[in-house]
């Protein structure tokens, strides 16, 4: 068991696995994406209160889920790297950060696109919006730290500490922001009280969520591959790959 | 059963604390800088807001909290810088039997060097702002309970950015989002005192955050220092 884990955690082996898996994952994500889009944009009925504009949830909700999932991946990989010094985990943490930041930005952008017709404004200081914005700032801080430290391994280890600190802080930030907004946000927004979703609306959402999840892993594998190649540029297996690529 | 390696032996921790205090005393001229900066920022607000007395008094708690936060953030870079420049930081990491303990003492020294003078200055400023007695005491209590988080969490950021080019700005980017809970509860306590509503819960939250930071932050600082110096 440990031996298998060890084998898969070796940069060379993971690089091969990631190379084999990223293309099929991308195709599968594209197929599910198409199915989810058709289901969400064509087949699902318009919402009786929000009309057509509810359809943005098919991008918004999966992005918001992934924005948190990517942070957990980043911090989990960071903690693993701090405890067991697994090189692969450094690469995974570094690769996950820009992806998480992108999904967070996508969630914020689609949210404010939805907010304009629904709330009449692009932005409100609502608890969820604010903590999502702070999550984006945490991602950007991690990336700023990565680019400020030249040595990749040192940068990855410092980033791992920051990511773990962030994971402890995210619930605190989230609940304190929620507390702040319930006390001080005048109740101007009448939101729909979590309506039960019709199945015809829910199924496309789940398809889209799955598509986004697969897309995340496909992109993560591609980014991890390039991280590994740079991390290990002096290793013989990287030279071998480069030689093959040149002779092709 | 505590791991003996985690408990600092008394002589070492005394020596570290004594060194920090000595450094503080020798650079006592610098102690005035954060309060001066704090006053300057607090003076900027009336110019930006305008001369409306009511508005200024209503915003005074927020301006004091934000000025304290900014003055503290600016001073974080110094926590490890001189130690890193003269090489004693590496000695500390190599030598200290309990690096987290040493980091906690560093945070304590920072609290004494920056937030503590700031709180004294805030007491003065609150008479300038002509705050009521309730508001003033709420402001001071919330600052005393909340600022340890600034020092403790800030020490983590200082450790992570030690020796990095443009470290001060990067440090602010990393650390400010983590300060938001303290700002929410601290400024909230003062606001509630102004409205004469109960402020107990905010005090408990602030004290809880400080205890949590004191428990965990030194370990994160130690891990950060090891990550930066290995």
Tab-separated table of C-alpha atoms in Angstrom:
chain	number	residue	atom	x	y	z
A	1	UNK	CA	0.000	0.000	0.000
A	2	UNK	CA	2.695	2.464	1.079
A	3	UNK	CA	4.793	1.248	-1.799
A	4	UNK	CA	2.016	1.925	-4.319
A	5	UNK	CA	1.438	5.373	-2.817
A	6	UNK	CA	5.119	6.066	-3.017
A	7	UNK	CA	5.218	5.032	-6.642
A	8	UNK	CA	2.287	7.253	-7.612
A	9	UNK	CA	3.702	10.192	-5.667
A	10	UNK	CA	6.948	10.094	-7.595
A	11	UNK	CA	7.055	13.036	-10.030
A	12	UNK	CA	7.978	10.836	-12.957
A	13	UNK	CA	5.129	8.421	-12.454
A	14	UNK	CA	2.562	11.114	-11.779
A	15	UNK	CA	3.673	12.974	-14.877
A	16	UNK	CA	2.973	9.886	-16.970
A	17	UNK	CA	-0.423	9.315	-15.322
A	18	UNK	CA	-1.375	12.967	-15.733
A	19	UNK	CA	-0.346	12.908	-19.382
A	20	UNK	CA	-2.498	9.857	-20.015
A	21	UNK	CA	-5.521	11.202	-18.152
A	22	UNK	CA	-5.761	14.885	-19.006
A	23	UNK	CA	-7.072	14.475	-22.570
A	24	UNK	CA	-9.826	11.905	-21.765
A	25	UNK	CA	-10.879	14.023	-18.780
A	26	UNK	CA	-11.120	17.085	-21.002
A	27	UNK	CA	-13.261	15.245	-23.561
A	28	UNK	CA	-15.529	13.838	-20.865
A	29	UNK	CA	-15.875	17.294	-19.315
A	30	UNK	CA	-16.727	18.748	-22.740
A	31	UNK	CA	-19.428	16.122	-23.328
A	32	UNK	CA	-20.998	16.681	-19.918
A	33	UNK	CA	-20.700	20.434	-20.411
A	34	UNK	CA	-22.602	20.196	-23.678
A	35	UNK	CA	-25.297	18.006	-22.115
A	36	UNK	CA	-25.582	20.343	-19.137
A	37	UNK	CA	-25.796	23.405	-21.376
A	38	UNK	CA	-28.533	21.903	-23.538
A	39	UNK	CA	-30.391	20.762	-20.436
A	40	UNK	CA	-29.937	24.066	-18.647
A	41	UNK	CA	-30.416	26.545	-21.468
A	42	UNK	CA	-32.960	24.738	-23.656
A	43	UNK	CA	-34.780	21.970	-21.819
A	44	UNK	CA	-35.158	23.460	-18.344
A	45	UNK	CA	-38.211	25.708	-17.971
A	46	UNK	CA	-37.831	29.384	-17.121
A	47	UNK	CA	-38.127	30.179	-13.434
A	48	UNK	CA	-41.564	31.556	-12.513
A	49	UNK	CA	-40.061	34.385	-10.484
A	50	UNK	CA	-36.666	35.063	-12.033
A	51	UNK	CA	-37.526	34.293	-15.637
A	52	UNK	CA	-34.670	33.377	-17.915
A	53	UNK	CA	-31.934	35.003	-15.852
A	54	UNK	CA	-31.880	32.157	-13.341
A	55	UNK	CA	-30.014	30.127	-15.970
A	56	UNK	CA	-26.718	31.709	-14.968
A	57	UNK	CA	-26.686	29.363	-11.978
A	58	UNK	CA	-25.490	26.648	-14.354
A	59	UNK	CA	-22.154	28.438	-14.464
A	60	UNK	CA	-22.305	30.304	-11.169
A	61	UNK	CA	-23.023	27.492	-8.732
A	62	UNK	CA	-20.401	25.024	-10.058
A	63	UNK	CA	-17.798	27.828	-10.054
A	64	UNK	CA	-18.644	28.739	-6.477
A	65	UNK	CA	-18.367	25.100	-5.392
A	66	UNK	CA	-15.036	24.728	-7.146
A	67	UNK	CA	-13.708	27.976	-5.688
A	68	UNK	CA	-13.873	26.326	-2.268
A	69	UNK	CA	-12.889	22.850	-3.435
A	70	UNK	CA	-9.736	24.196	-5.099
A	71	UNK	CA	-8.679	25.879	-1.857
A	72	UNK	CA	-9.117	22.592	-0.009
A	73	UNK	CA	-6.999	20.834	-2.659
A	74	UNK	CA	-4.350	23.542	-2.337
A	75	UNK	CA	-4.281	23.463	1.468
A	76	UNK	CA	-4.516	19.663	1.628
A	77	UNK	CA	-1.591	19.329	-0.768
A	78	UNK	CA	0.278	22.008	1.192
A	79	UNK	CA	-0.255	20.224	4.516
A	80	UNK	CA	0.820	16.894	2.994
A	81	UNK	CA	3.950	18.514	1.623
A	82	UNK	CA	4.769	20.121	4.977
A	83	UNK	CA	4.305	16.881	6.903
A	84	UNK	CA	5.726	14.263	4.562
A	85	UNK	CA	7.831	16.392	2.197
A	86	UNK	CA	6.184	15.014	-0.925
A	87	UNK	CA	7.515	16.927	-3.929
A	88	UNK	CA	4.440	16.139	-5.986
A	89	UNK	CA	2.219	17.900	-3.450
A	90	UNK	CA	4.181	21.147	-3.864
A	91	UNK	CA	3.437	21.014	-7.571
A	92	UNK	CA	-0.262	20.271	-6.954
A	93	UNK	CA	-0.637	23.168	-4.496
A	94	UNK	CA	1.056	25.605	-6.849
A	95	UNK	CA	-1.017	24.387	-9.775
A	96	UNK	CA	-4.326	24.582	-7.918
A	97	UNK	CA	-4.015	28.241	-6.870
A	98	UNK	CA	-4.539	30.001	-10.237
A	99	UNK	CA	-7.354	27.565	-11.071
A	100	UNK	CA	-9.085	28.308	-7.773
A	101	UNK	CA	-8.608	32.031	-8.289
A	102	UNK	CA	-10.137	31.756	-11.780
A	103	UNK	CA	-13.192	29.866	-10.561
A	104	UNK	CA	-13.617	32.351	-7.707
A	105	UNK	CA	-13.434	35.258	-10.147
A	106	UNK	CA	-15.901	33.461	-12.428
A	107	UNK	CA	-18.310	32.934	-9.524
A	108	UNK	CA	-18.055	36.618	-8.587
A	109	UNK	CA	-18.477	37.795	-12.180
A	110	UNK	CA	-21.481	35.592	-12.922
A	111	UNK	CA	-22.950	36.510	-9.549
A	112	UNK	CA	-22.810	40.207	-10.275
A	113	UNK	CA	-24.163	39.641	-13.806
A	114	UNK	CA	-27.126	37.946	-12.141
A	115	UNK	CA	-27.327	40.607	-9.444
A	116	UNK	CA	-27.726	43.478	-11.900
A	117	UNK	CA	-31.214	42.484	-13.175
A	118	UNK	CA	-32.270	40.792	-9.914
A	119	UNK	CA	-31.059	43.218	-7.273
A	120	UNK	CA	-30.629	46.233	-9.547
A	121	UNK	CA	-26.934	46.535	-8.707
A	122	UNK	CA	-23.696	44.796	-9.599
A	123	UNK	CA	-22.546	44.446	-6.033
A	124	UNK	CA	-24.035	44.373	-2.555
A	125	UNK	CA	-22.110	43.926	0.701
A	126	UNK	CA	-23.804	40.639	1.336
A	127	UNK	CA	-22.061	38.041	3.500
A	128	UNK	CA	-21.596	35.454	0.767
A	129	UNK	CA	-20.340	37.925	-1.802
A	130	UNK	CA	-17.943	39.490	0.666
A	131	UNK	CA	-16.473	36.219	1.827
A	132	UNK	CA	-16.113	35.036	-1.784
A	133	UNK	CA	-14.232	38.261	-2.535
A	134	UNK	CA	-11.988	37.638	0.477
A	135	UNK	CA	-11.383	34.103	-0.786
A	136	UNK	CA	-10.218	35.607	-4.077
A	137	UNK	CA	-7.871	37.897	-2.141
A	138	UNK	CA	-6.456	34.896	-0.259
A	139	UNK	CA	-5.768	33.137	-3.576
A	140	UNK	CA	-4.122	36.258	-4.997
A	141	UNK	CA	-1.998	36.611	-1.855
A	142	UNK	CA	-0.831	33.018	-2.250
A	143	UNK	CA	0.053	33.661	-5.896
A	144	UNK	CA	1.836	36.919	-5.019
A	145	UNK	CA	3.921	35.032	-2.455
A	146	UNK	CA	4.738	32.365	-5.057
A	147	UNK	CA	5.980	34.927	-7.543
A	148	UNK	CA	7.949	36.884	-4.918
A	149	UNK	CA	10.141	33.963	-3.845
A	150	UNK	CA	12.506	32.843	-6.576
A	151	UNK	CA	13.326	29.360	-5.332
A	152	UNK	CA	10.403	27.134	-6.267
A	153	UNK	CA	10.664	24.707	-3.403
A	154	UNK	CA	11.027	27.440	-0.810
A	155	UNK	CA	8.106	29.279	-2.396
A	156	UNK	CA	5.968	26.147	-2.348
A	157	UNK	CA	6.733	25.470	1.317
A	158	UNK	CA	6.037	29.053	2.369
A	159	UNK	CA	2.835	28.897	0.333
A	160	UNK	CA	1.867	25.655	2.066
A	161	UNK	CA	2.083	27.359	5.469
A	162	UNK	CA	0.002	30.255	4.144
A	163	UNK	CA	-2.623	27.912	2.670
A	164	UNK	CA	-2.975	25.976	5.932
A	165	UNK	CA	-3.274	29.243	7.895
A	166	UNK	CA	-5.914	30.297	5.371
A	167	UNK	CA	-7.919	27.108	5.882
A	168	UNK	CA	-8.074	27.738	9.624
A	169	UNK	CA	-9.107	31.329	8.952
A	170	UNK	CA	-11.672	30.833	6.204
A	171	UNK	CA	-14.446	29.588	8.546
A	172	UNK	CA	-13.651	32.389	11.004
A	173	UNK	CA	-13.735	34.999	8.246
A	174	UNK	CA	-16.895	33.504	6.763
A	175	UNK	CA	-18.867	33.425	10.001
A	176	UNK	CA	-17.668	36.811	11.204
A	177	UNK	CA	-18.636	38.356	7.868
A	178	UNK	CA	-22.014	36.637	8.088
A	179	UNK	CA	-22.467	37.976	11.615
A	180	UNK	CA	-21.458	41.446	10.442
A	181	UNK	CA	-23.866	41.470	7.534
A	182	UNK	CA	-26.856	40.166	9.488
A	183	UNK	CA	-26.305	42.895	12.069
A	184	UNK	CA	-25.504	45.786	9.820
A	185	UNK	CA	-26.905	45.016	6.411
A	186	UNK	CA	-30.368	46.525	6.094
A	187	UNK	CA	-32.675	43.881	4.680
A	188	UNK	CA	-33.031	45.421	1.248
A	189	UNK	CA	-32.647	42.177	-0.631
A	190	UNK	CA	-35.596	39.868	-0.646
A	191	UNK	CA	-34.037	36.643	-1.663
A	192	UNK	CA	-35.959	33.532	-2.540
A	193	UNK	CA	-36.035	31.371	0.534
A	194	UNK	CA	-34.157	28.360	-0.831
A	195	UNK	CA	-36.915	26.996	-3.042
A	196	UNK	CA	-36.940	23.316	-3.736
A	197	UNK	CA	-35.588	22.892	-7.223
A	198	UNK	CA	-37.535	21.209	-9.981
A	199	UNK	CA	-35.882	18.049	-11.262
A	200	UNK	CA	-35.654	19.420	-14.797
A	201	UNK	CA	-33.607	22.306	-13.427
A	202	UNK	CA	-31.587	20.234	-10.979
A	203	UNK	CA	-30.288	17.551	-13.345
A	204	UNK	CA	-28.538	20.010	-15.698
A	205	UNK	CA	-27.012	21.690	-12.649
A	206	UNK	CA	-25.573	18.413	-11.429
A	207	UNK	CA	-24.281	17.642	-14.939
A	208	UNK	CA	-22.608	21.045	-15.055
A	209	UNK	CA	-21.142	20.558	-11.583
A	210	UNK	CA	-19.651	17.250	-12.678
A	211	UNK	CA	-18.348	18.806	-15.907
A	212	UNK	CA	-16.690	21.627	-13.967
A	213	UNK	CA	-15.183	19.152	-11.536
A	214	UNK	CA	-13.694	17.106	-14.367
A	215	UNK	CA	-12.506	20.271	-16.082
A	216	UNK	CA	-10.784	21.277	-12.851
A	217	UNK	CA	-8.952	17.973	-12.635
A	218	UNK	CA	-8.002	18.010	-16.326
A	219	UNK	CA	-6.590	21.539	-16.023
A	220	UNK	CA	-4.937	20.648	-12.717
A	221	UNK	CA	-3.195	17.672	-14.345
A	222	UNK	CA	-1.975	19.834	-17.232
A	223	UNK	CA	-0.658	22.492	-14.853
A	224	UNK	CA	0.904	19.917	-12.517
A	225	UNK	CA	2.711	18.399	-15.494
A	226	UNK	CA	4.340	21.673	-16.400
A	227	UNK	CA	5.117	22.412	-12.736
A	228	UNK	CA	6.773	18.993	-12.425
A	229	UNK	CA	8.813	19.497	-15.585
A	230	UNK	CA	10.123	22.790	-14.208
A	231	UNK	CA	10.662	21.459	-10.681
A	232	UNK	CA	12.576	18.464	-11.973
A	233	UNK	CA	14.298	20.035	-14.943
A	234	UNK	CA	17.610	18.460	-13.972
A	235	UNK	CA	16.207	14.958	-13.556
A	236	UNK	CA	17.027	12.366	-16.181
A	237	UNK	CA	13.391	11.480	-16.907
A	238	UNK	CA	12.686	15.116	-17.845
A	239	UNK	CA	15.671	15.158	-20.205
A	240	UNK	CA	14.373	11.942	-21.717
A	241	UNK	CA	10.941	13.500	-22.336
A	242	UNK	CA	12.549	16.573	-23.847
A	243	UNK	CA	14.709	14.466	-26.135
A	244	UNK	CA	11.665	12.535	-27.348
A	245	UNK	CA	9.768	15.758	-27.920
A	246	UNK	CA	12.633	17.200	-29.967
A	247	UNK	CA	13.161	14.135	-32.120
A	248	UNK	CA	9.465	13.996	-33.009
B	1	UNK	CA	1.784	14.451	28.326
B	2	UNK	CA	3.547	17.378	26.744
B	3	UNK	CA	6.384	16.772	24.408
B	4	UNK	CA	9.410	18.089	26.330
B	5	UNK	CA	10.804	19.527	23.100
B	6	UNK	CA	7.766	21.820	22.819
B	7	UNK	CA	8.140	23.354	26.253
B	8	UNK	CA	10.777	26.048	26.263
B	9	UNK	CA	13.256	25.639	29.092
B	10	UNK	CA	13.104	28.697	31.255
B	11	UNK	CA	16.629	30.043	30.711
B	12	UNK	CA	16.313	30.058	26.895
B	13	UNK	CA	12.923	31.760	26.857
B	14	UNK	CA	14.135	34.282	29.433
B	15	UNK	CA	17.188	35.002	27.340
B	16	UNK	CA	15.117	35.537	24.206
B	17	UNK	CA	12.650	37.778	26.004
B	18	UNK	CA	15.455	39.694	27.659
B	19	UNK	CA	17.131	40.241	24.297
B	20	UNK	CA	13.892	41.475	22.750
B	21	UNK	CA	13.261	43.864	25.619
B	22	UNK	CA	16.822	45.144	25.412
B	23	UNK	CA	16.429	45.756	21.705
B	24	UNK	CA	13.179	47.562	22.366
B	25	UNK	CA	14.872	49.740	24.986
B	26	UNK	CA	17.844	50.568	22.792
B	27	UNK	CA	15.611	51.630	19.941
B	28	UNK	CA	13.139	53.432	22.167
B	29	UNK	CA	13.202	56.412	19.824
B	30	UNK	CA	11.497	54.236	17.223
B	31	UNK	CA	8.662	53.400	19.584
B	32	UNK	CA	7.116	56.766	18.809
B	33	UNK	CA	6.891	56.121	15.063
B	34	UNK	CA	3.808	53.876	14.911
B	35	UNK	CA	1.794	56.211	17.176
B	36	UNK	CA	2.855	59.157	15.014
B	37	UNK	CA	1.782	57.345	11.873
B	38	UNK	CA	-1.468	56.435	13.593
B	39	UNK	CA	-2.160	60.073	14.474
B	40	UNK	CA	-1.363	61.162	10.927
B	41	UNK	CA	-3.778	58.644	9.412
B	42	UNK	CA	-6.431	59.619	11.945
B	43	UNK	CA	-5.903	63.280	10.990
B	44	UNK	CA	-6.307	62.437	7.296
B	45	UNK	CA	-9.858	61.209	7.797
B	46	UNK	CA	-11.401	64.578	8.775
B	47	UNK	CA	-9.798	66.156	5.698
B	48	UNK	CA	-11.254	63.457	3.480
B	49	UNK	CA	-14.670	63.369	5.139
B	50	UNK	CA	-15.196	67.082	5.656
B	51	UNK	CA	-15.951	69.135	8.716
B	52	UNK	CA	-19.310	67.580	9.642
B	53	UNK	CA	-19.057	67.073	13.424
B	54	UNK	CA	-21.741	64.390	13.653
B	55	UNK	CA	-20.349	62.374	10.791
B	56	UNK	CA	-16.825	62.602	12.210
B	57	UNK	CA	-17.914	61.467	15.630
B	58	UNK	CA	-19.917	58.617	14.136
B	59	UNK	CA	-16.919	57.504	12.080
B	60	UNK	CA	-14.333	57.995	14.849
B	61	UNK	CA	-14.342	54.338	16.060
B	62	UNK	CA	-13.889	53.084	12.505
B	63	UNK	CA	-11.083	55.549	11.789
B	64	UNK	CA	-9.275	54.637	15.007
B	65	UNK	CA	-9.527	50.902	14.291
B	66	UNK	CA	-8.370	51.272	10.695
B	67	UNK	CA	-5.491	53.561	11.699
B	68	UNK	CA	-4.349	51.058	14.327
B	69	UNK	CA	-4.618	48.246	11.794
B	70	UNK	CA	-2.547	50.103	9.181
B	71	UNK	CA	0.102	51.259	11.662
B	72	UNK	CA	0.460	47.702	12.956
B	73	UNK	CA	0.684	46.211	9.469
B	74	UNK	CA	3.472	48.609	8.500
B	75	UNK	CA	5.537	47.574	11.508
B	76	UNK	CA	5.266	43.819	10.892
B	77	UNK	CA	8.128	43.714	8.403
B	78	UNK	CA	10.581	44.677	11.160
B	79	UNK	CA	9.849	41.662	13.355
B	80	UNK	CA	12.394	39.389	11.713
B	81	UNK	CA	14.259	41.704	9.346
B	82	UNK	CA	17.172	42.806	11.504
B	83	UNK	CA	17.539	39.257	12.850
B	84	UNK	CA	17.705	37.983	9.302
B	85	UNK	CA	20.214	40.638	8.241
B	86	UNK	CA	22.714	39.903	11.012
B	87	UNK	CA	22.237	36.146	10.814
B	88	UNK	CA	20.824	35.699	14.295
B	89	UNK	CA	17.544	34.452	12.836
B	90	UNK	CA	19.246	31.337	11.506
B	91	UNK	CA	20.880	30.833	14.886
B	92	UNK	CA	17.472	31.104	16.504
B	93	UNK	CA	15.977	28.512	14.166
B	94	UNK	CA	18.913	26.172	14.651
B	95	UNK	CA	19.326	26.697	18.351
B	96	UNK	CA	15.988	27.313	19.982
B	97	UNK	CA	14.771	24.165	21.661
B	98	UNK	CA	11.264	25.434	21.092
B	99	UNK	CA	10.982	27.518	17.959
B	100	UNK	CA	7.218	28.051	18.437
B	101	UNK	CA	7.937	29.329	21.935
B	102	UNK	CA	10.524	31.739	20.574
B	103	UNK	CA	8.004	32.873	17.935
B	104	UNK	CA	5.400	33.522	20.619
B	105	UNK	CA	7.940	35.698	22.456
B	106	UNK	CA	8.657	37.542	19.203
B	107	UNK	CA	4.949	38.242	18.854
B	108	UNK	CA	4.799	39.435	22.456
B	109	UNK	CA	7.738	41.774	21.852
B	110	UNK	CA	6.006	43.112	18.753
B	111	UNK	CA	2.797	43.691	20.695
B	112	UNK	CA	4.738	45.679	23.303
B	113	UNK	CA	6.593	47.674	20.657
B	114	UNK	CA	3.669	48.635	18.411
B	115	UNK	CA	0.072	47.918	19.436
B	116	UNK	CA	0.665	48.837	23.093
B	117	UNK	CA	1.895	52.399	22.345
B	118	UNK	CA	-0.883	52.658	19.769
B	119	UNK	CA	-3.494	51.841	22.399
B	120	UNK	CA	-2.034	54.506	24.669
B	121	UNK	CA	-2.241	56.952	21.773
B	122	UNK	CA	-5.798	55.838	21.009
B	123	UNK	CA	-6.722	56.742	24.578
B	124	UNK	CA	-5.424	60.255	23.880
B	125	UNK	CA	-7.059	60.443	20.464
B	126	UNK	CA	-10.440	59.482	21.853
B	127	UNK	CA	-10.423	62.695	23.870
B	128	UNK	CA	-9.499	64.588	20.706
B	129	UNK	CA	-12.443	62.965	18.976
B	130	UNK	CA	-14.548	63.876	22.011
B	131	UNK	CA	-15.972	60.392	22.478
B	132	UNK	CA	-18.387	59.563	25.265
B	133	UNK	CA	-17.081	57.594	28.238
B	134	UNK	CA	-18.848	54.364	27.207
B	135	UNK	CA	-17.528	54.536	23.676
B	136	UNK	CA	-14.042	55.328	24.881
B	137	UNK	CA	-13.894	52.381	27.254
B	138	UNK	CA	-15.353	50.062	24.591
B	139	UNK	CA	-12.715	51.255	22.137
B	140	UNK	CA	-9.869	50.638	24.562
B	141	UNK	CA	-11.157	47.270	25.780
B	142	UNK	CA	-11.716	46.038	22.231
B	143	UNK	CA	-8.240	47.220	21.201
B	144	UNK	CA	-6.608	45.453	24.155
B	145	UNK	CA	-8.504	42.235	23.409
B	146	UNK	CA	-8.121	42.336	19.618
B	147	UNK	CA	-4.624	43.618	18.880
B	148	UNK	CA	-2.834	40.454	20.121
B	149	UNK	CA	-4.292	38.764	17.023
B	150	UNK	CA	-2.630	41.425	14.867
B	151	UNK	CA	0.764	40.690	16.414
B	152	UNK	CA	0.395	36.905	16.442
B	153	UNK	CA	-0.993	36.473	12.931
B	154	UNK	CA	1.277	39.228	11.658
B	155	UNK	CA	4.302	37.314	12.898
B	156	UNK	CA	3.308	34.461	10.561
B	157	UNK	CA	3.238	36.843	7.609
B	158	UNK	CA	6.513	38.406	8.693
B	159	UNK	CA	8.132	34.960	8.837
B	160	UNK	CA	6.820	34.017	5.396
B	161	UNK	CA	8.067	37.192	3.732
B	162	UNK	CA	11.400	37.493	5.517
B	163	UNK	CA	14.091	38.442	3.014
B	164	UNK	CA	11.639	38.916	0.153
B	165	UNK	CA	11.949	41.943	-2.131
B	166	UNK	CA	9.107	44.417	-1.607
B	167	UNK	CA	8.170	42.445	1.464
B	168	UNK	CA	6.129	45.147	3.217
B	169	UNK	CA	3.470	45.406	0.529
B	170	UNK	CA	3.331	41.657	-0.016
B	171	UNK	CA	3.006	41.187	3.727
B	172	UNK	CA	0.034	43.564	3.807
B	173	UNK	CA	-1.610	41.667	0.944
B	174	UNK	CA	-1.194	38.350	2.751
B	175	UNK	CA	-2.189	39.488	6.205
B	176	UNK	CA	-4.966	42.074	5.838
B	177	UNK	CA	-7.686	39.561	4.826
B	178	UNK	CA	-6.878	37.593	7.985
B	179	UNK	CA	-7.396	40.719	10.127
B	180	UNK	CA	-10.967	41.257	9.002
B	181	UNK	CA	-12.688	39.228	11.768
B	182	UNK	CA	-10.911	41.300	14.426
B	183	UNK	CA	-11.917	44.497	12.658
B	184	UNK	CA	-15.545	43.344	12.466
B	185	UNK	CA	-15.810	42.500	16.149
B	186	UNK	CA	-13.625	45.368	17.375
B	187	UNK	CA	-15.378	48.109	15.450
B	188	UNK	CA	-18.703	46.375	16.150
B	189	UNK	CA	-18.114	46.554	19.910
B	190	UNK	CA	-17.428	50.290	19.711
B	191	UNK	CA	-20.453	50.874	17.510
B	192	UNK	CA	-22.685	48.980	19.900
B	193	UNK	CA	-21.313	51.011	22.805
B	194	UNK	CA	-22.160	54.195	20.879
B	195	UNK	CA	-25.708	52.933	20.407
B	196	UNK	CA	-25.795	51.916	24.095
B	197	UNK	CA	-26.502	48.271	23.288
B	198	UNK	CA	-24.806	45.303	24.886
B	199	UNK	CA	-21.190	44.755	23.815
B	200	UNK	CA	-20.366	41.587	25.745
B	201	UNK	CA	-20.489	39.175	22.830
B	202	UNK	CA	-17.907	41.100	20.796
B	203	UNK	CA	-15.499	41.099	23.724
B	204	UNK	CA	-15.854	37.348	24.033
B	205	UNK	CA	-15.297	36.883	20.305
B	206	UNK	CA	-12.197	39.099	20.372
B	207	UNK	CA	-10.793	37.320	23.414
B	208	UNK	CA	-11.561	33.975	21.763
B	209	UNK	CA	-9.774	34.996	18.570
B	210	UNK	CA	-6.760	36.130	20.614
B	211	UNK	CA	-6.603	32.842	22.509
B	212	UNK	CA	-6.956	30.874	19.279
B	213	UNK	CA	-4.209	32.928	17.629
B	214	UNK	CA	-1.940	32.557	20.656
B	215	UNK	CA	-2.449	28.794	20.535
B	216	UNK	CA	-1.898	28.193	16.832
B	217	UNK	CA	-0.021	31.123	15.316
B	218	UNK	CA	3.393	30.422	16.942
B	219	UNK	CA	3.424	26.968	15.337
B	220	UNK	CA	2.572	28.427	11.935
B	221	UNK	CA	5.275	31.079	12.403
B	222	UNK	CA	7.813	28.396	13.247
B	223	UNK	CA	6.809	26.362	10.187
B	224	UNK	CA	7.043	29.516	8.076
B	225	UNK	CA	10.526	30.336	9.347
B	226	UNK	CA	11.708	26.791	8.687
B	227	UNK	CA	10.200	26.957	5.195
B	228	UNK	CA	11.955	30.226	4.441
B	229	UNK	CA	15.341	29.358	5.894
B	230	UNK	CA	15.797	25.726	4.902
